[in-house]
């Protein structure tokens, strides 16, 4: 069983991820994790915090001389900002100094429901963990999963398809999507990317924020991963859960997604073909690579919508929980738009869920065993 837990507060000393269940003998590079962490930190529209941090991972268990041992892998990312928060976030009791108490919950954030649930009258005690800073730890886990997928020949990428009112109107090929890395908003359509940057600038000028949509695509998956036989084994459901659990995500769709509700069956389903070389294949991919809760061998296509960040420089009305009087919500330093960053987190979430499903099916304790089973399956489905 592959699983991970994250721990750490946004302004605490560090973020920690423990991954259990990665097989032995898998090459694992800290450089690849750091590269993905850097991508998550980037994107036009990020705020002041990202100028302070340079996220880098320390691997403190589970890897020796470049290869996994099969034991739990611990990944630690230090928060540089911690130096500025030592007193405010002190573990020990301190009576002096500013605690940066928050009493005016931000509409759309975890502040108020979290404060009620955990009986915290200083809403900072909620914010510190609900903050999307935690996604750095998830990306570290996702990068390990991605390296596992890569070693089976499975490739994964993400890109931004909408920010506010600007969207990419055409389908981009896998090759074109490589260009998204160079874009300030991780969008391979250069015209749309420019307009997205302008939209972010405009939102910033107005003290407002913007959301958007990103897409994750995966190729090289074999058919039959996941299962139709039980609700919690359906891969589409599992992927939706992991992507929906990312901070600020309000919707997930696979393939045609919500568009499928507007069209007739003949316009939505993908006809089946066979070729000696390729085996079974589809000329179209409206299903987004999933049928009956299982992969069908086509590219996996998942989109998710991120709401605009709830920390507004021109804040909405709220209620001060110390007085119950109407006031403007608290203002924290924050990003204007984090959709490019969220696309990298989405890539990490999808990678981890796919690695889990693949390990359940082709499992073994070492990479050698899994690779052999994977190759046998590839041959089998081609000749089915
Ligand atoms: C966030 C608020 C900001 C963002 C943060 C998410 O942090 P700070 O309060 O330190 O300025 O920068 O995102 C990250 C720190 C990150 O690494 O993505 C929030 O309230 O969710």
mmCIF file of C-alpha atoms and ligand atoms in Angstrom:
data_model
loop_
_atom_site.group_PDB
_atom_site.id
_atom_site.type_symbol
_atom_site.label_atom_id
_atom_site.label_comp_id
_atom_site.label_asym_id
_atom_site.label_seq_id
_atom_site.Cartn_x
_atom_site.Cartn_y
_atom_site.Cartn_z
ATOM 1 C CA UNK A 1 0.000 0.000 0.000
ATOM 2 C CA UNK A 2 1.350 3.401 -1.036
ATOM 3 C CA UNK A 3 0.421 6.359 1.179
ATOM 4 C CA UNK A 4 1.752 9.644 2.475
ATOM 5 C CA UNK A 5 1.143 12.129 5.234
ATOM 6 C CA UNK A 6 2.238 15.742 5.408
ATOM 7 C CA UNK A 7 2.898 17.855 8.499
ATOM 8 C CA UNK A 8 3.892 21.446 9.113
ATOM 9 C CA UNK A 9 2.519 24.956 9.543
ATOM 10 C CA UNK A 10 2.881 27.679 6.919
ATOM 11 C CA UNK A 11 5.178 29.774 9.132
ATOM 12 C CA UNK A 12 6.566 26.930 11.236
ATOM 13 C CA UNK A 13 10.133 25.624 10.912
ATOM 14 C CA UNK A 14 9.470 23.121 8.120
ATOM 15 C CA UNK A 15 7.116 20.948 6.098
ATOM 16 C CA UNK A 16 7.554 17.195 6.327
ATOM 17 C CA UNK A 17 6.258 14.403 4.108
ATOM 18 C CA UNK A 18 6.525 10.706 4.931
ATOM 19 C CA UNK A 19 5.852 8.326 2.053
ATOM 20 C CA UNK A 20 5.376 4.658 2.785
ATOM 21 C CA UNK A 21 5.159 1.932 0.147
ATOM 22 C CA UNK A 22 7.554 3.050 -2.595
ATOM 23 C CA UNK A 23 9.244 -0.146 -3.801
ATOM 24 C CA UNK A 24 12.967 -0.764 -3.442
ATOM 25 C CA UNK A 25 15.514 -0.232 -6.236
ATOM 26 C CA UNK A 26 13.833 2.800 -7.725
ATOM 27 C CA UNK A 27 16.203 5.591 -8.769
ATOM 28 C CA UNK A 28 15.198 8.717 -6.835
ATOM 29 C CA UNK A 29 16.677 12.161 -7.419
ATOM 30 C CA UNK A 30 16.347 15.101 -5.068
ATOM 31 C CA UNK A 31 17.082 17.321 -8.088
ATOM 32 C CA UNK A 32 13.838 16.233 -9.775
ATOM 33 C CA UNK A 33 11.878 16.965 -6.580
ATOM 34 C CA UNK A 34 13.528 20.388 -6.323
ATOM 35 C CA UNK A 35 12.711 21.115 -9.940
ATOM 36 C CA UNK A 36 9.020 20.402 -9.332
ATOM 37 C CA UNK A 37 9.095 22.440 -6.108
ATOM 38 C CA UNK A 38 10.547 25.385 -8.052
ATOM 39 C CA UNK A 39 7.790 25.092 -10.650
ATOM 40 C CA UNK A 40 5.196 25.166 -7.862
ATOM 41 C CA UNK A 41 6.731 28.347 -6.503
ATOM 42 C CA UNK A 42 6.590 30.071 -9.867
ATOM 43 C CA UNK A 43 3.898 31.485 -12.094
ATOM 44 C CA UNK A 44 2.865 35.098 -12.599
ATOM 45 C CA UNK A 45 0.654 36.375 -9.797
ATOM 46 C CA UNK A 46 2.504 35.005 -6.791
ATOM 47 C CA UNK A 47 2.990 37.250 -3.769
ATOM 48 C CA UNK A 48 5.834 38.307 -1.483
ATOM 49 C CA UNK A 49 6.275 34.987 0.293
ATOM 50 C CA UNK A 50 7.706 33.305 -2.780
ATOM 51 C CA UNK A 51 10.492 35.910 -2.874
ATOM 52 C CA UNK A 52 11.555 34.677 0.574
ATOM 53 C CA UNK A 53 11.396 30.920 -0.038
ATOM 54 C CA UNK A 54 13.553 28.730 -2.269
ATOM 55 C CA UNK A 55 12.006 25.351 -1.592
ATOM 56 C CA UNK A 56 14.499 22.509 -1.497
ATOM 57 C CA UNK A 57 14.048 19.030 -0.162
ATOM 58 C CA UNK A 58 16.173 17.157 2.337
ATOM 59 C CA UNK A 59 15.733 13.401 1.989
ATOM 60 C CA UNK A 60 16.327 12.062 5.485
ATOM 61 C CA UNK A 61 15.314 8.403 5.091
ATOM 62 C CA UNK A 62 14.495 5.677 2.597
ATOM 63 C CA UNK A 63 17.154 6.360 -0.055
ATOM 64 C CA UNK A 64 20.753 5.200 -0.311
ATOM 65 C CA UNK A 65 23.232 5.983 -3.110
ATOM 66 C CA UNK A 66 20.442 7.198 -5.378
ATOM 67 C CA UNK A 67 18.075 4.234 -4.991
ATOM 68 C CA UNK A 68 15.075 3.656 -2.745
ATOM 69 C CA UNK A 69 15.346 1.024 -0.024
ATOM 70 C CA UNK A 70 11.654 0.126 0.261
ATOM 71 C CA UNK A 71 11.609 1.793 3.676
ATOM 72 C CA UNK A 72 9.630 4.988 4.455
ATOM 73 C CA UNK A 73 10.940 8.042 2.611
ATOM 74 C CA UNK A 74 11.066 11.265 4.622
ATOM 75 C CA UNK A 75 11.178 14.584 2.803
ATOM 76 C CA UNK A 76 11.787 17.833 4.674
ATOM 77 C CA UNK A 77 11.380 21.345 3.254
ATOM 78 C CA UNK A 78 12.554 24.150 5.515
ATOM 79 C CA UNK A 79 10.572 27.398 5.680
ATOM 80 C CA UNK A 80 13.032 30.262 5.381
ATOM 81 C CA UNK A 81 10.309 32.625 6.595
ATOM 82 C CA UNK A 82 10.417 30.797 9.965
ATOM 83 C CA UNK A 83 13.239 33.130 11.025
ATOM 84 C CA UNK A 84 10.728 36.001 10.933
ATOM 85 C CA UNK A 85 8.077 34.037 12.821
ATOM 86 C CA UNK A 86 10.046 32.354 15.614
ATOM 87 C CA UNK A 87 8.263 34.212 18.408
ATOM 88 C CA UNK A 88 4.837 34.301 16.805
ATOM 89 C CA UNK A 89 4.944 30.556 16.076
ATOM 90 C CA UNK A 90 6.965 29.485 19.153
ATOM 91 C CA UNK A 91 6.285 25.979 20.438
ATOM 92 C CA UNK A 92 6.902 27.078 24.029
ATOM 93 C CA UNK A 93 4.578 29.366 25.971
ATOM 94 C CA UNK A 94 5.521 33.005 25.392
ATOM 95 C CA UNK A 95 3.762 35.906 27.035
ATOM 96 C CA UNK A 96 5.407 38.787 25.294
ATOM 97 C CA UNK A 97 5.434 39.910 21.731
ATOM 98 C CA UNK A 98 2.983 40.080 18.881
ATOM 99 C CA UNK A 99 1.084 36.857 18.207
ATOM 100 C CA UNK A 100 -0.439 38.203 14.965
ATOM 101 C CA UNK A 101 -3.831 37.100 16.213
ATOM 102 C CA UNK A 102 -6.577 36.839 13.589
ATOM 103 C CA UNK A 103 -10.189 37.468 14.611
ATOM 104 C CA UNK A 104 -11.796 38.625 11.352
ATOM 105 C CA UNK A 105 -12.288 35.441 9.273
ATOM 106 C CA UNK A 106 -11.789 35.712 5.519
ATOM 107 C CA UNK A 107 -14.879 34.645 3.550
ATOM 108 C CA UNK A 108 -13.914 31.590 1.481
ATOM 109 C CA UNK A 109 -11.051 30.511 3.759
ATOM 110 C CA UNK A 110 -11.041 27.797 6.441
ATOM 111 C CA UNK A 111 -10.813 30.467 9.176
ATOM 112 C CA UNK A 112 -14.366 30.489 10.579
ATOM 113 C CA UNK A 113 -15.494 26.854 10.260
ATOM 114 C CA UNK A 114 -12.023 25.729 11.373
ATOM 115 C CA UNK A 115 -12.062 28.054 14.387
ATOM 116 C CA UNK A 116 -15.444 26.712 15.459
ATOM 117 C CA UNK A 117 -14.477 23.100 14.903
ATOM 118 C CA UNK A 118 -11.147 23.231 16.762
ATOM 119 C CA UNK A 119 -12.349 25.780 19.360
ATOM 120 C CA UNK A 120 -9.705 28.327 18.402
ATOM 121 C CA UNK A 121 -10.410 31.998 19.024
ATOM 122 C CA UNK A 122 -7.139 32.982 17.344
ATOM 123 C CA UNK A 123 -7.895 32.000 13.764
ATOM 124 C CA UNK A 124 -4.173 31.951 12.982
ATOM 125 C CA UNK A 125 -4.252 28.483 14.544
ATOM 126 C CA UNK A 126 -6.420 27.404 11.587
ATOM 127 C CA UNK A 127 -4.780 29.465 8.851
ATOM 128 C CA UNK A 128 -1.339 28.087 9.543
ATOM 129 C CA UNK A 129 -2.356 24.604 8.463
ATOM 130 C CA UNK A 130 -5.100 25.369 5.941
ATOM 131 C CA UNK A 131 -2.699 27.589 3.968
ATOM 132 C CA UNK A 132 -1.703 26.325 0.547
ATOM 133 C CA UNK A 133 1.882 26.370 1.761
ATOM 134 C CA UNK A 134 1.132 22.722 2.591
ATOM 135 C CA UNK A 135 1.023 21.938 -1.112
ATOM 136 C CA UNK A 136 4.837 22.129 -1.221
ATOM 137 C CA UNK A 137 4.832 18.916 0.848
ATOM 138 C CA UNK A 138 2.306 17.332 -1.512
ATOM 139 C CA UNK A 139 4.388 18.240 -4.537
ATOM 140 C CA UNK A 140 7.404 16.571 -2.940
ATOM 141 C CA UNK A 141 5.345 13.367 -2.550
ATOM 142 C CA UNK A 142 3.973 13.745 -6.073
ATOM 143 C CA UNK A 143 7.442 14.107 -7.519
ATOM 144 C CA UNK A 144 8.468 10.780 -5.991
ATOM 145 C CA UNK A 145 5.334 9.206 -7.506
ATOM 146 C CA UNK A 146 6.163 10.846 -10.814
ATOM 147 C CA UNK A 147 9.645 9.339 -10.786
ATOM 148 C CA UNK A 148 8.014 5.945 -10.171
ATOM 149 C CA UNK A 149 5.665 6.466 -13.146
ATOM 150 C CA UNK A 150 8.527 7.675 -15.349
ATOM 151 C CA UNK A 151 10.471 4.519 -14.659
ATOM 152 C CA UNK A 152 7.529 2.565 -16.164
ATOM 153 C CA UNK A 153 7.458 4.867 -19.204
ATOM 154 C CA UNK A 154 4.415 6.849 -17.998
ATOM 155 C CA UNK A 155 4.705 10.604 -18.622
ATOM 156 C CA UNK A 156 2.675 13.316 -16.945
ATOM 157 C CA UNK A 157 2.358 17.053 -17.486
ATOM 158 C CA UNK A 158 0.122 19.938 -16.488
ATOM 159 C CA UNK A 159 -0.735 23.315 -17.947
ATOM 160 C CA UNK A 160 -3.106 26.230 -17.418
ATOM 161 C CA UNK A 161 -6.134 26.557 -19.717
ATOM 162 C CA UNK A 162 -8.026 29.439 -18.079
ATOM 163 C CA UNK A 163 -7.361 32.405 -15.807
ATOM 164 C CA UNK A 164 -10.405 34.533 -15.020
ATOM 165 C CA UNK A 165 -12.098 35.493 -18.281
ATOM 166 C CA UNK A 166 -9.208 34.372 -20.529
ATOM 167 C CA UNK A 167 -9.165 30.820 -21.843
ATOM 168 C CA UNK A 168 -7.283 28.687 -24.353
ATOM 169 C CA UNK A 169 -9.670 28.051 -27.244
ATOM 170 C CA UNK A 170 -7.845 25.289 -29.099
ATOM 171 C CA UNK A 171 -6.588 21.796 -28.271
ATOM 172 C CA UNK A 172 -2.828 21.736 -27.801
ATOM 173 C CA UNK A 173 -0.692 18.734 -28.725
ATOM 174 C CA UNK A 174 1.588 17.014 -26.214
ATOM 175 C CA UNK A 175 4.592 18.559 -27.975
ATOM 176 C CA UNK A 176 3.112 22.071 -27.874
ATOM 177 C CA UNK A 177 2.407 21.653 -24.172
ATOM 178 C CA UNK A 178 6.123 21.340 -23.443
ATOM 179 C CA UNK A 179 6.204 25.101 -24.109
ATOM 180 C CA UNK A 180 3.970 25.768 -21.095
ATOM 181 C CA UNK A 181 7.018 25.547 -18.821
ATOM 182 C CA UNK A 182 8.477 28.654 -20.439
ATOM 183 C CA UNK A 183 5.253 30.652 -20.080
ATOM 184 C CA UNK A 184 4.845 33.037 -17.102
ATOM 185 C CA UNK A 185 1.411 31.485 -16.468
ATOM 186 C CA UNK A 186 2.266 27.905 -17.583
ATOM 187 C CA UNK A 187 0.059 28.274 -20.663
ATOM 188 C CA UNK A 188 1.478 27.083 -24.000
ATOM 189 C CA UNK A 189 -0.823 29.335 -26.056
ATOM 190 C CA UNK A 190 1.325 32.483 -26.150
ATOM 191 C CA UNK A 191 -1.524 34.861 -27.070
ATOM 192 C CA UNK A 192 -3.784 33.587 -24.271
ATOM 193 C CA UNK A 193 -0.805 33.658 -21.880
ATOM 194 C CA UNK A 194 -0.239 37.373 -22.519
ATOM 195 C CA UNK A 195 -3.897 38.119 -21.899
ATOM 196 C CA UNK A 196 -3.775 36.044 -18.699
ATOM 197 C CA UNK A 197 -0.843 38.116 -17.416
ATOM 198 C CA UNK A 198 -2.782 41.315 -18.201
ATOM 199 C CA UNK A 199 -5.859 39.962 -16.380
ATOM 200 C CA UNK A 200 -3.743 39.194 -13.295
ATOM 201 C CA UNK A 201 -2.249 42.709 -13.381
ATOM 202 C CA UNK A 202 -5.705 44.213 -13.549
ATOM 203 C CA UNK A 203 -6.979 42.112 -10.632
ATOM 204 C CA UNK A 204 -3.931 43.112 -8.604
ATOM 205 C CA UNK A 205 -4.496 46.801 -9.304
ATOM 206 C CA UNK A 206 -7.992 46.406 -7.919
ATOM 207 C CA UNK A 207 -6.903 44.540 -4.794
ATOM 208 C CA UNK A 208 -8.704 41.487 -6.152
ATOM 209 C CA UNK A 209 -7.762 37.877 -7.009
ATOM 210 C CA UNK A 210 -8.348 35.464 -9.908
ATOM 211 C CA UNK A 211 -8.987 31.734 -10.253
ATOM 212 C CA UNK A 212 -8.912 29.527 -13.305
ATOM 213 C CA UNK A 213 -8.657 26.036 -14.739
ATOM 214 C CA UNK A 214 -5.686 23.719 -15.200
ATOM 215 C CA UNK A 215 -5.359 20.415 -17.018
ATOM 216 C CA UNK A 216 -3.259 17.361 -16.177
ATOM 217 C CA UNK A 217 -2.421 14.888 -18.954
ATOM 218 C CA UNK A 218 -0.829 11.475 -18.658
ATOM 219 C CA UNK A 219 0.368 9.195 -21.428
ATOM 220 C CA UNK A 220 1.827 5.708 -21.428
ATOM 221 C CA UNK A 221 -0.819 4.205 -19.117
ATOM 222 C CA UNK A 222 -1.925 0.660 -19.877
ATOM 223 C CA UNK A 223 -5.619 -0.311 -19.991
ATOM 224 C CA UNK A 224 -7.301 -1.813 -16.937
ATOM 225 C CA UNK A 225 -5.885 0.283 -14.066
ATOM 226 C CA UNK A 226 -8.668 0.832 -11.509
ATOM 227 C CA UNK A 227 -11.819 -1.282 -11.463
ATOM 228 C CA UNK A 228 -15.552 -1.176 -12.213
ATOM 229 C CA UNK A 229 -16.448 -3.651 -9.450
ATOM 230 C CA UNK A 230 -16.524 -1.407 -6.363
ATOM 231 C CA UNK A 231 -17.167 2.320 -5.814
ATOM 232 C CA UNK A 232 -13.900 3.011 -4.057
ATOM 233 C CA UNK A 233 -11.840 1.171 -6.668
ATOM 234 C CA UNK A 234 -13.041 3.312 -9.565
ATOM 235 C CA UNK A 235 -10.017 5.297 -10.701
ATOM 236 C CA UNK A 236 -12.013 8.334 -11.853
ATOM 237 C CA UNK A 237 -13.487 8.681 -8.355
ATOM 238 C CA UNK A 238 -10.094 8.296 -6.712
ATOM 239 C CA UNK A 239 -8.484 10.868 -9.005
ATOM 240 C CA UNK A 240 -11.315 13.329 -8.410
ATOM 241 C CA UNK A 241 -10.879 12.936 -4.654
ATOM 242 C CA UNK A 242 -7.171 13.617 -4.690
ATOM 243 C CA UNK A 243 -7.485 16.620 -7.006
ATOM 244 C CA UNK A 244 -10.547 18.041 -5.172
ATOM 245 C CA UNK A 245 -8.599 17.887 -1.927
ATOM 246 C CA UNK A 246 -6.177 20.557 -3.169
ATOM 247 C CA UNK A 247 -6.799 23.924 -1.488
ATOM 248 C CA UNK A 248 -9.260 26.143 -3.444
ATOM 249 C CA UNK A 249 -10.325 23.479 -5.971
ATOM 250 C CA UNK A 250 -14.086 23.566 -6.586
ATOM 251 C CA UNK A 251 -14.576 21.128 -9.449
ATOM 252 C CA UNK A 252 -12.903 18.309 -11.363
ATOM 253 C CA UNK A 253 -13.778 16.883 -14.768
ATOM 254 C CA UNK A 254 -12.433 14.046 -16.878
ATOM 255 C CA UNK A 255 -12.328 14.169 -20.679
ATOM 256 C CA UNK A 256 -15.363 16.061 -21.996
ATOM 257 C CA UNK A 257 -16.535 16.387 -18.387
ATOM 258 C CA UNK A 258 -19.485 18.778 -18.006
ATOM 259 C CA UNK A 259 -19.633 19.263 -21.780
ATOM 260 C CA UNK A 260 -20.822 15.653 -22.112
ATOM 261 C CA UNK A 261 -24.136 16.726 -20.585
ATOM 262 C CA UNK A 262 -24.861 18.995 -23.566
ATOM 263 C CA UNK A 263 -24.189 16.445 -26.315
ATOM 264 C CA UNK A 264 -25.736 13.202 -27.576
ATOM 265 C CA UNK A 265 -24.179 9.763 -27.089
ATOM 266 C CA UNK A 266 -22.835 9.517 -30.631
ATOM 267 C CA UNK A 267 -20.977 12.807 -30.089
ATOM 268 C CA UNK A 268 -19.488 11.746 -26.784
ATOM 269 C CA UNK A 269 -18.279 8.136 -27.015
ATOM 270 C CA UNK A 270 -15.058 7.047 -28.698
ATOM 271 C CA UNK A 271 -15.228 4.355 -31.379
ATOM 272 C CA UNK A 272 -12.936 1.340 -30.908
ATOM 273 C CA UNK A 273 -10.268 0.348 -33.470
ATOM 274 C CA UNK A 274 -7.576 -2.316 -33.656
ATOM 275 C CA UNK A 275 -4.101 -2.247 -35.169
ATOM 276 C CA UNK A 276 -1.476 -5.024 -35.063
ATOM 277 C CA UNK A 277 1.173 -2.592 -33.843
ATOM 278 C CA UNK A 278 -0.814 -0.465 -31.420
ATOM 279 C CA UNK A 279 -3.418 -2.995 -30.300
ATOM 280 C CA UNK A 280 -6.828 -1.503 -29.379
ATOM 281 C CA UNK A 281 -7.082 2.265 -29.728
ATOM 282 C CA UNK A 282 -9.471 5.194 -30.215
ATOM 283 C CA UNK A 283 -9.295 7.884 -32.864
ATOM 284 C CA UNK A 284 -10.943 10.346 -30.449
ATOM 285 C CA UNK A 285 -10.493 10.715 -26.689
ATOM 286 C CA UNK A 286 -13.597 12.348 -25.290
ATOM 287 C CA UNK A 287 -13.635 9.899 -22.365
ATOM 288 C CA UNK A 288 -10.301 11.349 -21.233
ATOM 289 C CA UNK A 289 -8.715 7.902 -20.963
ATOM 290 C CA UNK A 290 -11.186 6.402 -18.469
ATOM 291 C CA UNK A 291 -14.126 4.059 -19.022
ATOM 292 C CA UNK A 292 -15.966 2.152 -16.290
ATOM 293 C CA UNK A 293 -13.595 3.488 -13.655
ATOM 294 C CA UNK A 294 -10.595 1.980 -15.501
ATOM 295 C CA UNK A 295 -7.943 3.336 -17.816
ATOM 296 C CA UNK A 296 -8.551 2.410 -21.462
ATOM 297 C CA UNK A 297 -5.001 3.048 -22.689
ATOM 298 C CA UNK A 298 -5.667 6.509 -24.118
ATOM 299 C CA UNK A 299 -4.244 9.700 -22.678
ATOM 300 C CA UNK A 300 -5.677 10.590 -19.276
ATOM 301 C CA UNK A 301 -7.139 14.117 -19.312
ATOM 302 C CA UNK A 302 -8.248 15.763 -16.057
ATOM 303 C CA UNK A 303 -9.225 19.387 -15.518
ATOM 304 C CA UNK A 304 -9.836 21.217 -12.280
ATOM 305 C CA UNK A 305 -11.181 24.655 -11.446
ATOM 306 C CA UNK A 306 -9.548 26.790 -8.766
ATOM 307 C CA UNK A 307 -11.556 29.548 -7.110
ATOM 308 C CA UNK A 308 -9.953 32.973 -6.703
ATOM 309 C CA UNK A 309 -7.803 33.165 -3.566
ATOM 310 C CA UNK A 310 -9.950 34.362 -0.624
ATOM 311 C CA UNK A 311 -7.351 36.715 0.884
ATOM 312 C CA UNK A 312 -8.286 40.055 -0.682
ATOM 313 C CA UNK A 313 -6.377 43.321 -0.384
ATOM 314 C CA UNK A 314 -9.776 45.025 -0.643
ATOM 315 C CA UNK A 315 -11.425 42.634 1.814
ATOM 316 C CA UNK A 316 -15.065 41.562 1.922
ATOM 317 C CA UNK A 317 -17.279 42.103 4.919
ATOM 318 C CA UNK A 318 -16.909 39.696 7.798
ATOM 319 C CA UNK A 319 -17.614 39.584 11.520
ATOM 320 C CA UNK A 320 -14.961 40.154 14.182
ATOM 321 C CA UNK A 321 -15.305 37.097 16.447
ATOM 322 C CA UNK A 322 -13.970 39.131 19.409
ATOM 323 C CA UNK A 323 -16.835 41.657 19.187
ATOM 324 C CA UNK A 324 -19.347 40.078 16.741
ATOM 325 C CA UNK A 325 -19.374 43.418 14.945
ATOM 326 C CA UNK A 326 -19.307 43.652 11.162
ATOM 327 C CA UNK A 327 -15.835 44.523 9.908
ATOM 328 C CA UNK A 328 -13.726 43.935 6.841
ATOM 329 C CA UNK A 329 -11.912 40.562 6.805
ATOM 330 C CA UNK A 330 -8.277 40.366 7.898
ATOM 331 C CA UNK A 331 -5.688 41.082 5.227
ATOM 332 C CA UNK A 332 -2.734 38.713 5.017
ATOM 333 C CA UNK A 333 0.102 38.866 2.546
ATOM 334 C CA UNK A 334 -1.033 36.550 -0.282
ATOM 335 C CA UNK A 335 -0.954 35.747 -3.971
ATOM 336 C CA UNK A 336 -3.154 37.417 -6.613
ATOM 337 C CA UNK A 337 -3.397 34.251 -8.695
ATOM 338 C CA UNK A 338 -1.986 30.811 -7.931
ATOM 339 C CA UNK A 339 -3.509 28.791 -10.790
ATOM 340 C CA UNK A 340 -0.072 28.072 -12.382
ATOM 341 C CA UNK A 341 1.170 26.795 -9.003
ATOM 342 C CA UNK A 342 -2.022 24.758 -8.548
ATOM 343 C CA UNK A 343 -1.429 23.066 -11.904
ATOM 344 C CA UNK A 344 1.826 21.640 -10.539
ATOM 345 C CA UNK A 345 0.043 20.514 -7.369
ATOM 346 C CA UNK A 346 -2.616 18.868 -9.559
ATOM 347 C CA UNK A 347 0.106 17.046 -11.469
ATOM 348 C CA UNK A 348 1.488 15.819 -8.139
ATOM 349 C CA UNK A 349 -1.935 14.673 -6.898
ATOM 350 C CA UNK A 350 -2.672 12.757 -10.112
ATOM 351 C CA UNK A 351 0.802 11.181 -10.109
ATOM 352 C CA UNK A 352 0.400 9.936 -6.558
ATOM 353 C CA UNK A 353 -3.053 8.420 -7.114
ATOM 354 C CA UNK A 354 -1.900 6.706 -10.301
ATOM 355 C CA UNK A 355 1.175 5.321 -8.555
ATOM 356 C CA UNK A 356 -1.095 3.934 -5.811
ATOM 357 C CA UNK A 357 -3.428 2.250 -8.316
ATOM 358 C CA UNK A 358 -0.527 0.825 -10.354
ATOM 359 C CA UNK A 359 1.204 -0.526 -7.259
ATOM 360 C CA UNK A 360 -1.995 -2.206 -6.082
ATOM 361 C CA UNK A 361 -2.298 -3.954 -9.413
ATOM 362 C CA UNK A 362 1.279 -4.742 -10.367
ATOM 363 C CA UNK A 363 2.617 -4.606 -6.828
ATOM 364 C CA UNK A 364 5.804 -6.069 -5.537
ATOM 365 C CA UNK A 365 8.475 -4.951 -3.137
ATOM 366 C CA UNK A 366 11.059 -4.020 -5.725
ATOM 367 C CA UNK A 367 11.017 -2.158 -9.014
ATOM 368 C CA UNK A 368 12.328 -5.212 -10.870
ATOM 369 C CA UNK A 369 9.220 -7.259 -10.010
ATOM 370 C CA UNK A 370 6.822 -4.430 -10.883
ATOM 371 C CA UNK A 371 8.519 -3.618 -14.191
ATOM 372 C CA UNK A 372 8.327 -7.293 -15.246
ATOM 373 C CA UNK A 373 4.601 -7.476 -14.456
ATOM 374 C CA UNK A 374 3.973 -4.156 -16.204
ATOM 375 C CA UNK A 375 5.712 -5.340 -19.403
ATOM 376 C CA UNK A 376 3.806 -8.634 -19.359
ATOM 377 C CA UNK A 377 0.540 -6.745 -19.045
ATOM 378 C CA UNK A 378 1.500 -4.477 -21.952
ATOM 379 C CA UNK A 379 2.017 -7.516 -24.144
ATOM 380 C CA UNK A 380 -1.176 -9.192 -22.949
ATOM 381 C CA UNK A 381 -3.503 -6.222 -23.610
ATOM 382 C CA UNK A 382 -2.040 -5.704 -27.073
ATOM 383 C CA UNK A 383 -2.870 -9.293 -28.009
ATOM 384 C CA UNK A 384 -6.217 -9.465 -26.192
HETATM 385 C C1 LIG B 1 -1.329 31.473 1.597
HETATM 386 C C2 LIG B 1 -0.808 32.744 1.895
HETATM 387 C C3 LIG B 1 0.537 33.173 1.436
HETATM 388 C C4 LIG B 1 0.914 32.371 0.212
HETATM 389 C C5 LIG B 1 0.789 30.918 0.624
HETATM 390 C C6 LIG B 1 -0.641 30.533 0.715
HETATM 391 O O1 LIG B 1 1.545 32.901 2.395
HETATM 392 P P1 LIG B 1 2.048 33.985 3.424
HETATM 393 O O2 LIG B 1 0.892 34.165 4.357
HETATM 394 O O3 LIG B 1 3.249 33.413 4.096
HETATM 395 O O4 LIG B 1 2.362 35.211 2.621
HETATM 396 O O5 LIG B 1 2.195 32.694 -0.231
HETATM 397 O O6 LIG B 1 1.435 30.092 -0.272
HETATM 398 C C7 LIG B 1 2.644 29.632 0.110
HETATM 399 C C8 LIG B 1 3.307 30.049 1.167
HETATM 400 C C9 LIG B 1 3.147 28.611 -0.793
HETATM 401 O O7 LIG B 1 4.251 28.120 -0.556
HETATM 402 O O8 LIG B 1 2.425 28.293 -1.756
HETATM 403 C C10 LIG B 1 -2.615 31.025 2.159
HETATM 404 O O9 LIG B 1 -3.143 31.714 3.042
HETATM 405 O O10 LIG B 1 -3.157 29.992 1.704
#
